[in-house]
JSON list of C-alpha atoms (C1' of nucleotides) in Angstrom, two decimals:
[
{"chain": "R", "resi": 1, "resn": "UNK", "atom": "CA", "xyz": [-21.02, 23.85, -3.93]},
{"chain": "R", "resi": 2, "resn": "UNK", "atom": "CA", "xyz": [-24.60, 24.25, -5.05]},
{"chain": "R", "resi": 3, "resn": "UNK", "atom": "CA", "xyz": [-26.02, 21.31, -6.90]},
{"chain": "R", "resi": 4, "resn": "UNK", "atom": "CA", "xyz": [-28.80, 21.23, -9.43]},
{"chain": "R", "resi": 5, "resn": "UNK", "atom": "CA", "xyz": [-31.13, 18.55, -8.05]},
{"chain": "R", "resi": 6, "resn": "UNK", "atom": "CA", "xyz": [-32.29, 17.75, -11.58]},
{"chain": "R", "resi": 7, "resn": "UNK", "atom": "CA", "xyz": [-28.95, 16.28, -12.57]},
{"chain": "R", "resi": 8, "resn": "UNK", "atom": "CA", "xyz": [-26.62, 13.76, -10.86]},
{"chain": "R", "resi": 9, "resn": "UNK", "atom": "CA", "xyz": [-24.08, 15.33, -8.56]},
{"chain": "R", "resi": 10, "resn": "UNK", "atom": "CA", "xyz": [-21.25, 13.34, -10.10]},
{"chain": "R", "resi": 11, "resn": "UNK", "atom": "CA", "xyz": [-21.95, 14.88, -13.50]},
{"chain": "R", "resi": 12, "resn": "UNK", "atom": "CA", "xyz": [-21.88, 18.38, -12.12]},
{"chain": "R", "resi": 13, "resn": "UNK", "atom": "CA", "xyz": [-18.69, 17.68, -10.23]},
{"chain": "R", "resi": 14, "resn": "UNK", "atom": "CA", "xyz": [-17.07, 16.22, -13.33]},
{"chain": "R", "resi": 15, "resn": "UNK", "atom": "CA", "xyz": [-17.92, 19.35, -15.26]},
{"chain": "R", "resi": 16, "resn": "UNK", "atom": "CA", "xyz": [-16.30, 21.55, -12.63]},
{"chain": "R", "resi": 17, "resn": "UNK", "atom": "CA", "xyz": [-13.11, 19.51, -12.77]},
{"chain": "R", "resi": 18, "resn": "UNK", "atom": "CA", "xyz": [-13.11, 19.56, -16.57]},
{"chain": "R", "resi": 19, "resn": "UNK", "atom": "CA", "xyz": [-13.27, 23.34, -16.44]},
{"chain": "R", "resi": 20, "resn": "UNK", "atom": "CA", "xyz": [-10.42, 23.44, -13.97]},
{"chain": "R", "resi": 21, "resn": "UNK", "atom": "CA", "xyz": [-8.27, 21.40, -16.31]},
{"chain": "R", "resi": 22, "resn": "UNK", "atom": "CA", "xyz": [-9.30, 23.46, -19.33]},
{"chain": "R", "resi": 23, "resn": "UNK", "atom": "CA", "xyz": [-8.39, 26.71, -17.61]},
{"chain": "R", "resi": 24, "resn": "UNK", "atom": "CA", "xyz": [-5.19, 25.44, -16.08]},
{"chain": "R", "resi": 25, "resn": "UNK", "atom": "CA", "xyz": [-6.31, 25.45, -12.49]},
{"chain": "R", "resi": 26, "resn": "UNK", "atom": "CA", "xyz": [-5.37, 21.79, -12.55]},
{"chain": "R", "resi": 27, "resn": "UNK", "atom": "CA", "xyz": [-2.17, 21.29, -14.53]},
{"chain": "R", "resi": 28, "resn": "UNK", "atom": "CA", "xyz": [-0.92, 17.95, -15.90]},
{"chain": "R", "resi": 29, "resn": "UNK", "atom": "CA", "xyz": [0.42, 15.58, -13.22]},
{"chain": "R", "resi": 30, "resn": "UNK", "atom": "CA", "xyz": [-1.48, 17.41, -10.53]},
{"chain": "R", "resi": 31, "resn": "UNK", "atom": "CA", "xyz": [-2.74, 14.84, -8.08]},
{"chain": "R", "resi": 32, "resn": "UNK", "atom": "CA", "xyz": [-6.44, 14.54, -7.47]},
{"chain": "R", "resi": 33, "resn": "UNK", "atom": "CA", "xyz": [-7.52, 12.65, -4.39]},
{"chain": "R", "resi": 34, "resn": "UNK", "atom": "CA", "xyz": [-11.00, 11.20, -4.35]},
{"chain": "R", "resi": 35, "resn": "UNK", "atom": "CA", "xyz": [-11.14, 11.59, -0.61]},
{"chain": "R", "resi": 36, "resn": "UNK", "atom": "CA", "xyz": [-10.14, 15.24, -0.59]},
{"chain": "R", "resi": 37, "resn": "UNK", "atom": "CA", "xyz": [-12.33, 16.10, -3.57]},
{"chain": "R", "resi": 38, "resn": "UNK", "atom": "CA", "xyz": [-15.28, 14.34, -2.00]},
{"chain": "R", "resi": 39, "resn": "UNK", "atom": "CA", "xyz": [-14.68, 16.44, 1.08]},
{"chain": "R", "resi": 40, "resn": "UNK", "atom": "CA", "xyz": [-14.34, 19.63, -0.93]},
{"chain": "R", "resi": 41, "resn": "UNK", "atom": "CA", "xyz": [-17.59, 19.07, -2.82]},
{"chain": "R", "resi": 42, "resn": "UNK", "atom": "CA", "xyz": [-19.35, 17.79, 0.24]},
{"chain": "R", "resi": 43, "resn": "UNK", "atom": "CA", "xyz": [-20.32, 14.45, -1.23]},
{"chain": "R", "resi": 44, "resn": "UNK", "atom": "CA", "xyz": [-19.74, 10.81, -0.48]},
{"chain": "R", "resi": 45, "resn": "UNK", "atom": "CA", "xyz": [-16.66, 9.14, -1.87]},
{"chain": "R", "resi": 46, "resn": "UNK", "atom": "CA", "xyz": [-18.89, 6.78, -3.80]},
{"chain": "R", "resi": 47, "resn": "UNK", "atom": "CA", "xyz": [-20.33, 9.78, -5.62]},
{"chain": "R", "resi": 48, "resn": "UNK", "atom": "CA", "xyz": [-16.91, 11.25, -6.20]},
{"chain": "R", "resi": 49, "resn": "UNK", "atom": "CA", "xyz": [-15.76, 7.99, -7.73]},
{"chain": "R", "resi": 50, "resn": "UNK", "atom": "CA", "xyz": [-18.50, 8.24, -10.34]},
{"chain": "R", "resi": 51, "resn": "UNK", "atom": "CA", "xyz": [-17.10, 11.61, -11.35]},
{"chain": "R", "resi": 52, "resn": "UNK", "atom": "CA", "xyz": [-13.46, 10.47, -11.54]},
{"chain": "R", "resi": 53, "resn": "UNK", "atom": "CA", "xyz": [-14.53, 7.37, -13.42]},
{"chain": "R", "resi": 54, "resn": "UNK", "atom": "CA", "xyz": [-16.17, 9.51, -16.09]},
{"chain": "R", "resi": 55, "resn": "UNK", "atom": "CA", "xyz": [-13.15, 11.81, -16.30]},
{"chain": "R", "resi": 56, "resn": "UNK", "atom": "CA", "xyz": [-10.86, 8.80, -16.57]},
{"chain": "R", "resi": 57, "resn": "UNK", "atom": "CA", "xyz": [-12.90, 7.26, -19.38]},
{"chain": "R", "resi": 58, "resn": "UNK", "atom": "CA", "xyz": [-12.84, 10.59, -21.21]},
{"chain": "R", "resi": 59, "resn": "UNK", "atom": "CA", "xyz": [-9.09, 10.86, -20.90]},
{"chain": "R", "resi": 60, "resn": "UNK", "atom": "CA", "xyz": [-8.90, 13.86, -18.58]},
{"chain": "R", "resi": 61, "resn": "UNK", "atom": "CA", "xyz": [-7.16, 11.98, -15.83]},
{"chain": "R", "resi": 62, "resn": "UNK", "atom": "CA", "xyz": [-5.27, 8.76, -15.22]},
{"chain": "R", "resi": 63, "resn": "UNK", "atom": "CA", "xyz": [-5.62, 6.64, -12.13]},
{"chain": "R", "resi": 64, "resn": "UNK", "atom": "CA", "xyz": [-3.05, 4.39, -10.53]},
{"chain": "R", "resi": 65, "resn": "UNK", "atom": "CA", "xyz": [-4.30, 2.01, -7.85]},
{"chain": "R", "resi": 66, "resn": "UNK", "atom": "CA", "xyz": [-3.00, 2.79, -4.36]},
{"chain": "R", "resi": 67, "resn": "UNK", "atom": "CA", "xyz": [-1.33, 5.92, -5.69]},
{"chain": "R", "resi": 68, "resn": "UNK", "atom": "CA", "xyz": [-3.90, 8.40, -6.81]},
{"chain": "R", "resi": 69, "resn": "UNK", "atom": "CA", "xyz": [-5.52, 10.10, -9.78]},
{"chain": "R", "resi": 70, "resn": "UNK", "atom": "CA", "xyz": [-3.50, 12.53, -11.84]},
{"chain": "R", "resi": 71, "resn": "UNK", "atom": "CA", "xyz": [-4.39, 15.15, -14.41]},
{"chain": "R", "resi": 72, "resn": "UNK", "atom": "CA", "xyz": [-3.56, 13.95, -17.91]},
{"chain": "R", "resi": 73, "resn": "UNK", "atom": "CA", "xyz": [-4.45, 17.14, -19.74]},
{"chain": "R", "resi": 74, "resn": "UNK", "atom": "CA", "xyz": [-7.15, 18.22, -22.15]},
{"chain": "R", "resi": 75, "resn": "UNK", "atom": "CA", "xyz": [-8.25, 15.27, -24.32]},
{"chain": "R", "resi": 76, "resn": "UNK", "atom": "CA", "xyz": [-8.05, 15.32, -28.10]},
{"chain": "R", "resi": 77, "resn": "UNK", "atom": "CA", "xyz": [-10.90, 17.24, -29.66]},
{"chain": "R", "resi": 78, "resn": "UNK", "atom": "CA", "xyz": [-11.62, 19.24, -26.54]},
{"chain": "R", "resi": 79, "resn": "UNK", "atom": "CA", "xyz": [-11.28, 23.01, -26.82]},
{"chain": "R", "resi": 80, "resn": "UNK", "atom": "CA", "xyz": [-8.58, 24.55, -24.68]},
{"chain": "R", "resi": 81, "resn": "UNK", "atom": "CA", "xyz": [-10.11, 27.48, -22.83]},
{"chain": "R", "resi": 82, "resn": "UNK", "atom": "CA", "xyz": [-6.82, 28.58, -21.34]},
{"chain": "S", "resi": 1, "resn": "UNK", "atom": "CA", "xyz": [10.07, -7.94, -11.24]},
{"chain": "S", "resi": 2, "resn": "UNK", "atom": "CA", "xyz": [6.97, -7.68, -13.36]},
{"chain": "S", "resi": 3, "resn": "UNK", "atom": "CA", "xyz": [3.72, -7.88, -11.45]},
{"chain": "S", "resi": 4, "resn": "UNK", "atom": "CA", "xyz": [0.34, -8.96, -12.66]},
{"chain": "S", "resi": 5, "resn": "UNK", "atom": "CA", "xyz": [-1.87, -6.06, -11.59]},
{"chain": "S", "resi": 6, "resn": "UNK", "atom": "CA", "xyz": [-4.82, -8.40, -11.36]},
{"chain": "S", "resi": 7, "resn": "UNK", "atom": "CA", "xyz": [-3.38, -10.20, -8.33]},
{"chain": "S", "resi": 8, "resn": "UNK", "atom": "CA", "xyz": [-1.89, -8.85, -5.12]},
{"chain": "S", "resi": 9, "resn": "UNK", "atom": "CA", "xyz": [1.83, -8.28, -5.24]},
{"chain": "S", "resi": 10, "resn": "UNK", "atom": "CA", "xyz": [2.38, -10.04, -1.95]},
{"chain": "S", "resi": 11, "resn": "UNK", "atom": "CA", "xyz": [0.86, -13.24, -3.36]},
{"chain": "S", "resi": 12, "resn": "UNK", "atom": "CA", "xyz": [3.07, -13.14, -6.42]},
{"chain": "S", "resi": 13, "resn": "UNK", "atom": "CA", "xyz": [6.13, -12.50, -4.30]},
{"chain": "S", "resi": 14, "resn": "UNK", "atom": "CA", "xyz": [5.24, -15.38, -1.99]},
{"chain": "S", "resi": 15, "resn": "UNK", "atom": "CA", "xyz": [4.97, -17.68, -4.99]},
{"chain": "S", "resi": 16, "resn": "UNK", "atom": "CA", "xyz": [8.42, -16.68, -6.20]},
{"chain": "S", "resi": 17, "resn": "UNK", "atom": "CA", "xyz": [9.93, -17.44, -2.82]},
{"chain": "S", "resi": 18, "resn": "UNK", "atom": "CA", "xyz": [8.10, -20.76, -2.60]},
{"chain": "S", "resi": 19, "resn": "UNK", "atom": "CA", "xyz": [9.62, -21.71, -5.90]},
{"chain": "S", "resi": 20, "resn": "UNK", "atom": "CA", "xyz": [13.07, -20.72, -4.72]},
{"chain": "S", "resi": 21, "resn": "UNK", "atom": "CA", "xyz": [12.69, -22.99, -1.73]},
{"chain": "S", "resi": 22, "resn": "UNK", "atom": "CA", "xyz": [11.30, -25.84, -3.81]},
{"chain": "S", "resi": 23, "resn": "UNK", "atom": "CA", "xyz": [14.19, -25.67, -6.24]},
{"chain": "S", "resi": 24, "resn": "UNK", "atom": "CA", "xyz": [16.86, -25.21, -3.65]},
{"chain": "S", "resi": 25, "resn": "UNK", "atom": "CA", "xyz": [17.78, -21.65, -4.46]},
{"chain": "S", "resi": 26, "resn": "UNK", "atom": "CA", "xyz": [16.94, -21.00, -0.85]},
{"chain": "S", "resi": 27, "resn": "UNK", "atom": "CA", "xyz": [18.20, -23.84, 1.33]},
{"chain": "S", "resi": 28, "resn": "UNK", "atom": "CA", "xyz": [17.09, -24.51, 4.92]},
{"chain": "S", "resi": 29, "resn": "UNK", "atom": "CA", "xyz": [18.43, -22.00, 7.45]},
{"chain": "S", "resi": 30, "resn": "UNK", "atom": "CA", "xyz": [19.08, -19.46, 4.73]},
{"chain": "S", "resi": 31, "resn": "UNK", "atom": "CA", "xyz": [18.27, -16.05, 6.12]},
{"chain": "S", "resi": 32, "resn": "UNK", "atom": "CA", "xyz": [15.60, -13.93, 4.48]},
{"chain": "S", "resi": 33, "resn": "UNK", "atom": "CA", "xyz": [15.44, -10.25, 5.34]},
{"chain": "S", "resi": 34, "resn": "UNK", "atom": "CA", "xyz": [12.17, -8.43, 4.81]},
{"chain": "S", "resi": 35, "resn": "UNK", "atom": "CA", "xyz": [14.04, -5.22, 4.18]},
{"chain": "S", "resi": 36, "resn": "UNK", "atom": "CA", "xyz": [16.36, -6.67, 1.57]},
{"chain": "S", "resi": 37, "resn": "UNK", "atom": "CA", "xyz": [13.60, -8.68, -0.10]},
{"chain": "S", "resi": 38, "resn": "UNK", "atom": "CA", "xyz": [11.35, -5.64, -0.25]},
{"chain": "S", "resi": 39, "resn": "UNK", "atom": "CA", "xyz": [14.19, -3.82, -1.93]},
{"chain": "S", "resi": 40, "resn": "UNK", "atom": "CA", "xyz": [14.84, -6.67, -4.32]},
{"chain": "S", "resi": 41, "resn": "UNK", "atom": "CA", "xyz": [11.21, -6.91, -5.41]},
{"chain": "S", "resi": 42, "resn": "UNK", "atom": "CA", "xyz": [10.79, -3.17, -5.43]},
{"chain": "S", "resi": 43, "resn": "UNK", "atom": "CA", "xyz": [7.87, -3.09, -3.03]},
{"chain": "S", "resi": 44, "resn": "UNK", "atom": "CA", "xyz": [7.08, -1.53, 0.27]},
{"chain": "S", "resi": 45, "resn": "UNK", "atom": "CA", "xyz": [8.11, -3.40, 3.38]},
{"chain": "S", "resi": 46, "resn": "UNK", "atom": "CA", "xyz": [4.47, -3.58, 4.37]},
{"chain": "S", "resi": 47, "resn": "UNK", "atom": "CA", "xyz": [3.79, -5.52, 1.19]},
{"chain": "S", "resi": 48, "resn": "UNK", "atom": "CA", "xyz": [6.78, -7.76, 1.78]},
{"chain": "S", "resi": 49, "resn": "UNK", "atom": "CA", "xyz": [5.57, -8.51, 5.28]},
{"chain": "S", "resi": 50, "resn": "UNK", "atom": "CA", "xyz": [2.28, -9.78, 3.89]},
{"chain": "S", "resi": 51, "resn": "UNK", "atom": "CA", "xyz": [4.25, -12.23, 1.77]},
{"chain": "S", "resi": 52, "resn": "UNK", "atom": "CA", "xyz": [6.47, -13.47, 4.60]},
{"chain": "S", "resi": 53, "resn": "UNK", "atom": "CA", "xyz": [3.44, -13.75, 6.85]},
{"chain": "S", "resi": 54, "resn": "UNK", "atom": "CA", "xyz": [1.78, -16.10, 4.38]},
{"chain": "S", "resi": 55, "resn": "UNK", "atom": "CA", "xyz": [4.95, -18.16, 3.99]},
{"chain": "S", "resi": 56, "resn": "UNK", "atom": "CA", "xyz": [5.33, -18.37, 7.75]},
{"chain": "S", "resi": 57, "resn": "UNK", "atom": "CA", "xyz": [1.75, -19.56, 8.21]},
{"chain": "S", "resi": 58, "resn": "UNK", "atom": "CA", "xyz": [2.28, -22.18, 5.52]},
{"chain": "S", "resi": 59, "resn": "UNK", "atom": "CA", "xyz": [5.42, -23.47, 7.18]},
{"chain": "S", "resi": 60, "resn": "UNK", "atom": "CA", "xyz": [7.95, -22.45, 4.55]},
{"chain": "S", "resi": 61, "resn": "UNK", "atom": "CA", "xyz": [9.85, -20.17, 6.86]},
{"chain": "S", "resi": 62, "resn": "UNK", "atom": "CA", "xyz": [10.25, -19.38, 10.52]},
{"chain": "S", "resi": 63, "resn": "UNK", "atom": "CA", "xyz": [10.68, -15.92, 11.91]},
{"chain": "S", "resi": 64, "resn": "UNK", "atom": "CA", "xyz": [12.55, -14.85, 15.00]},
{"chain": "S", "resi": 65, "resn": "UNK", "atom": "CA", "xyz": [12.01, -11.27, 16.18]},
{"chain": "S", "resi": 66, "resn": "UNK", "atom": "CA", "xyz": [15.08, -9.07, 15.90]},
{"chain": "S", "resi": 67, "resn": "UNK", "atom": "CA", "xyz": [16.91, -11.85, 14.11]},
{"chain": "S", "resi": 68, "resn": "UNK", "atom": "CA", "xyz": [15.28, -12.52, 10.80]},
{"chain": "S", "resi": 69, "resn": "UNK", "atom": "CA", "xyz": [13.29, -15.03, 8.83]},
{"chain": "S", "resi": 70, "resn": "UNK", "atom": "CA", "xyz": [14.86, -18.35, 7.97]},
{"chain": "S", "resi": 71, "resn": "UNK", "atom": "CA", "xyz": [14.01, -21.03, 5.45]},
{"chain": "S", "resi": 72, "resn": "UNK", "atom": "CA", "xyz": [12.42, -24.01, 7.16]},
{"chain": "S", "resi": 73, "resn": "UNK", "atom": "CA", "xyz": [12.18, -26.22, 4.13]},
{"chain": "S", "resi": 74, "resn": "UNK", "atom": "CA", "xyz": [9.40, -27.61, 2.01]},
{"chain": "S", "resi": 75, "resn": "UNK", "atom": "CA", "xyz": [6.27, -28.13, 4.14]},
{"chain": "S", "resi": 76, "resn": "UNK", "atom": "CA", "xyz": [4.64, -31.52, 4.51]},
{"chain": "S", "resi": 77, "resn": "UNK", "atom": "CA", "xyz": [2.52, -32.41, 1.52]},
{"chain": "S", "resi": 78, "resn": "UNK", "atom": "CA", "xyz": [4.34, -30.00, -0.79]},
{"chain": "S", "resi": 79, "resn": "UNK", "atom": "CA", "xyz": [6.06, -31.52, -3.80]},
{"chain": "S", "resi": 80, "resn": "UNK", "atom": "CA", "xyz": [9.80, -31.11, -3.91]},
{"chain": "S", "resi": 81, "resn": "UNK", "atom": "CA", "xyz": [10.78, -29.83, -7.33]},
{"chain": "S", "resi": 82, "resn": "UNK", "atom": "CA", "xyz": [14.47, -30.14, -6.67]},
{"chain": "H", "resi": 1, "resn": "DC", "atom": "C1'", "xyz": [31.79, -0.19, 27.09]},
{"chain": "H", "resi": 2, "resn": "DT", "atom": "C1'", "xyz": [30.09, 2.47, 23.18]},
{"chain": "H", "resi": 3, "resn": "DT", "atom": "C1'", "xyz": [28.71, 2.96, 18.65]},
{"chain": "H", "resi": 4, "resn": "DT", "atom": "C1'", "xyz": [26.83, 1.42, 14.47]},
{"chain": "H", "resi": 5, "resn": "DA", "atom": "C1'", "xyz": [24.19, -1.47, 11.57]},
{"chain": "H", "resi": 6, "resn": "DT", "atom": "C1'", "xyz": [20.58, -4.77, 10.93]},
{"chain": "H", "resi": 7, "resn": "DT", "atom": "C1'", "xyz": [16.23, -6.98, 11.83]},
{"chain": "H", "resi": 8, "resn": "DT", "atom": "C1'", "xyz": [11.50, -7.60, 13.23]},
{"chain": "H", "resi": 9, "resn": "DG", "atom": "C1'", "xyz": [7.43, -5.37, 15.52]},
{"chain": "H", "resi": 10, "resn": "DT", "atom": "C1'", "xyz": [4.30, -1.72, 15.64]},
{"chain": "H", "resi": 11, "resn": "DC", "atom": "C1'", "xyz": [1.86, 2.33, 14.47]},
{"chain": "H", "resi": 12, "resn": "DC", "atom": "C1'", "xyz": [0.28, 6.37, 11.74]},
{"chain": "H", "resi": 13, "resn": "DG", "atom": "C1'", "xyz": [-1.30, 8.49, 7.44]},
{"chain": "H", "resi": 14, "resn": "DT", "atom": "C1'", "xyz": [-2.77, 8.44, 2.59]},
{"chain": "H", "resi": 15, "resn": "DA", "atom": "C1'", "xyz": [-4.88, 6.41, -1.53]},
{"chain": "H", "resi": 16, "resn": "DT", "atom": "C1'", "xyz": [-7.56, 3.37, -4.58]},
{"chain": "H", "resi": 17, "resn": "DG", "atom": "C1'", "xyz": [-10.44, -1.11, -5.25]},
{"chain": "H", "resi": 18, "resn": "DT", "atom": "C1'", "xyz": [-14.19, -3.74, -3.78]},
{"chain": "H", "resi": 19, "resn": "DA", "atom": "C1'", "xyz": [-18.25, -5.08, -1.36]},
{"chain": "H", "resi": 20, "resn": "DT", "atom": "C1'", "xyz": [-22.40, -4.67, 1.54]},
{"chain": "H", "resi": 21, "resn": "DG", "atom": "C1'", "xyz": [-26.30, -2.48, 3.38]},
{"chain": "X", "resi": 1, "resn": "DA", "atom": "C1'", "xyz": [-26.47, 8.97, -2.99]},
{"chain": "X", "resi": 2, "resn": "DC", "atom": "C1'", "xyz": [-24.83, 7.77, 1.29]},
{"chain": "X", "resi": 3, "resn": "DA", "atom": "C1'", "xyz": [-22.43, 5.01, 5.23]},
{"chain": "X", "resi": 4, "resn": "DT", "atom": "C1'", "xyz": [-19.32, 1.63, 6.43]},
{"chain": "X", "resi": 5, "resn": "DA", "atom": "C1'", "xyz": [-15.93, -1.81, 6.30]},
{"chain": "X", "resi": 6, "resn": "DC", "atom": "C1'", "xyz": [-12.13, -4.27, 4.57]},
{"chain": "X", "resi": 7, "resn": "DA", "atom": "C1'", "xyz": [-8.16, -5.32, 1.23]},
{"chain": "X", "resi": 8, "resn": "DT", "atom": "C1'", "xyz": [-4.19, -3.72, -1.12]},
{"chain": "X", "resi": 9, "resn": "DA", "atom": "C1'", "xyz": [-0.16, -0.74, -1.44]},
{"chain": "X", "resi": 10, "resn": "DC", "atom": "C1'", "xyz": [3.03, 2.95, -0.39]},
{"chain": "X", "resi": 11, "resn": "DG", "atom": "C1'", "xyz": [5.66, 6.24, 2.74]},
{"chain": "X", "resi": 12, "resn": "DG", "atom": "C1'", "xyz": [7.42, 7.30, 6.97]},
{"chain": "X", "resi": 13, "resn": "DA", "atom": "C1'", "xyz": [8.65, 6.86, 11.81]},
{"chain": "X", "resi": 14, "resn": "DC", "atom": "C1'", "xyz": [9.96, 4.76, 16.11]},
{"chain": "X", "resi": 15, "resn": "DA", "atom": "C1'", "xyz": [11.09, 0.96, 19.43]},
{"chain": "X", "resi": 16, "resn": "DA", "atom": "C1'", "xyz": [13.54, -3.22, 20.95]},
{"chain": "X", "resi": 17, "resn": "DA", "atom": "C1'", "xyz": [16.89, -6.80, 20.36]},
{"chain": "X", "resi": 18, "resn": "DT", "atom": "C1'", "xyz": [20.85, -8.49, 18.29]},
{"chain": "X", "resi": 19, "resn": "DA", "atom": "C1'", "xyz": [25.47, -8.55, 16.33]},
{"chain": "X", "resi": 20, "resn": "DA", "atom": "C1'", "xyz": [29.72, -6.59, 14.99]},
{"chain": "X", "resi": 21, "resn": "DA", "atom": "C1'", "xyz": [33.01, -2.91, 14.95]}
]
DNA sequence: CTTTATTTGTCCGTATGTATG
DNA sequence: ACATACATACGGACAAATAAA
């Protein structure tokens, strides 16, 4: 993925994942692995964690320690682009 | 069993077993099986092994390969709640 | 003697949480 | 942002020894 050097990578990654959830690419309960996503986007896991943290705080995903992160759905007030 | 997510499960399990030995629920020579205990507490055997390892190092139990773990008693210096 | 069940020991893989540099 | 390491936890698999059928 191409990153805009003017903005943090984790923000750009979070936006991509938001879009995937909005459009149904990622359906509820779909498991998101920080390790695999970090590999997919070509970034460090530490960077990926910043993205998942933001998505978690916004209600897009839920995270269970030692288990994984899972798609929650589109948060309240967010437009569904599906 | 209900676990406090703020502390490791294996520590909480070890504390439960310590209490059972202190109060005589588990008497000396009573056999403890990692497999059955893991099932009882609803955790992975790997997690259960961390608990038995701690108890073994503290002197609460002894473990014989291929045989099982057995209650040793209340270690020296530990108060007997019985 | 053979089979089956049980138990600990060991190893692999995956995943998140935390910490350090 | 990255690199690395370790802790915690789960799932699965296999080996070796023991005991009972």
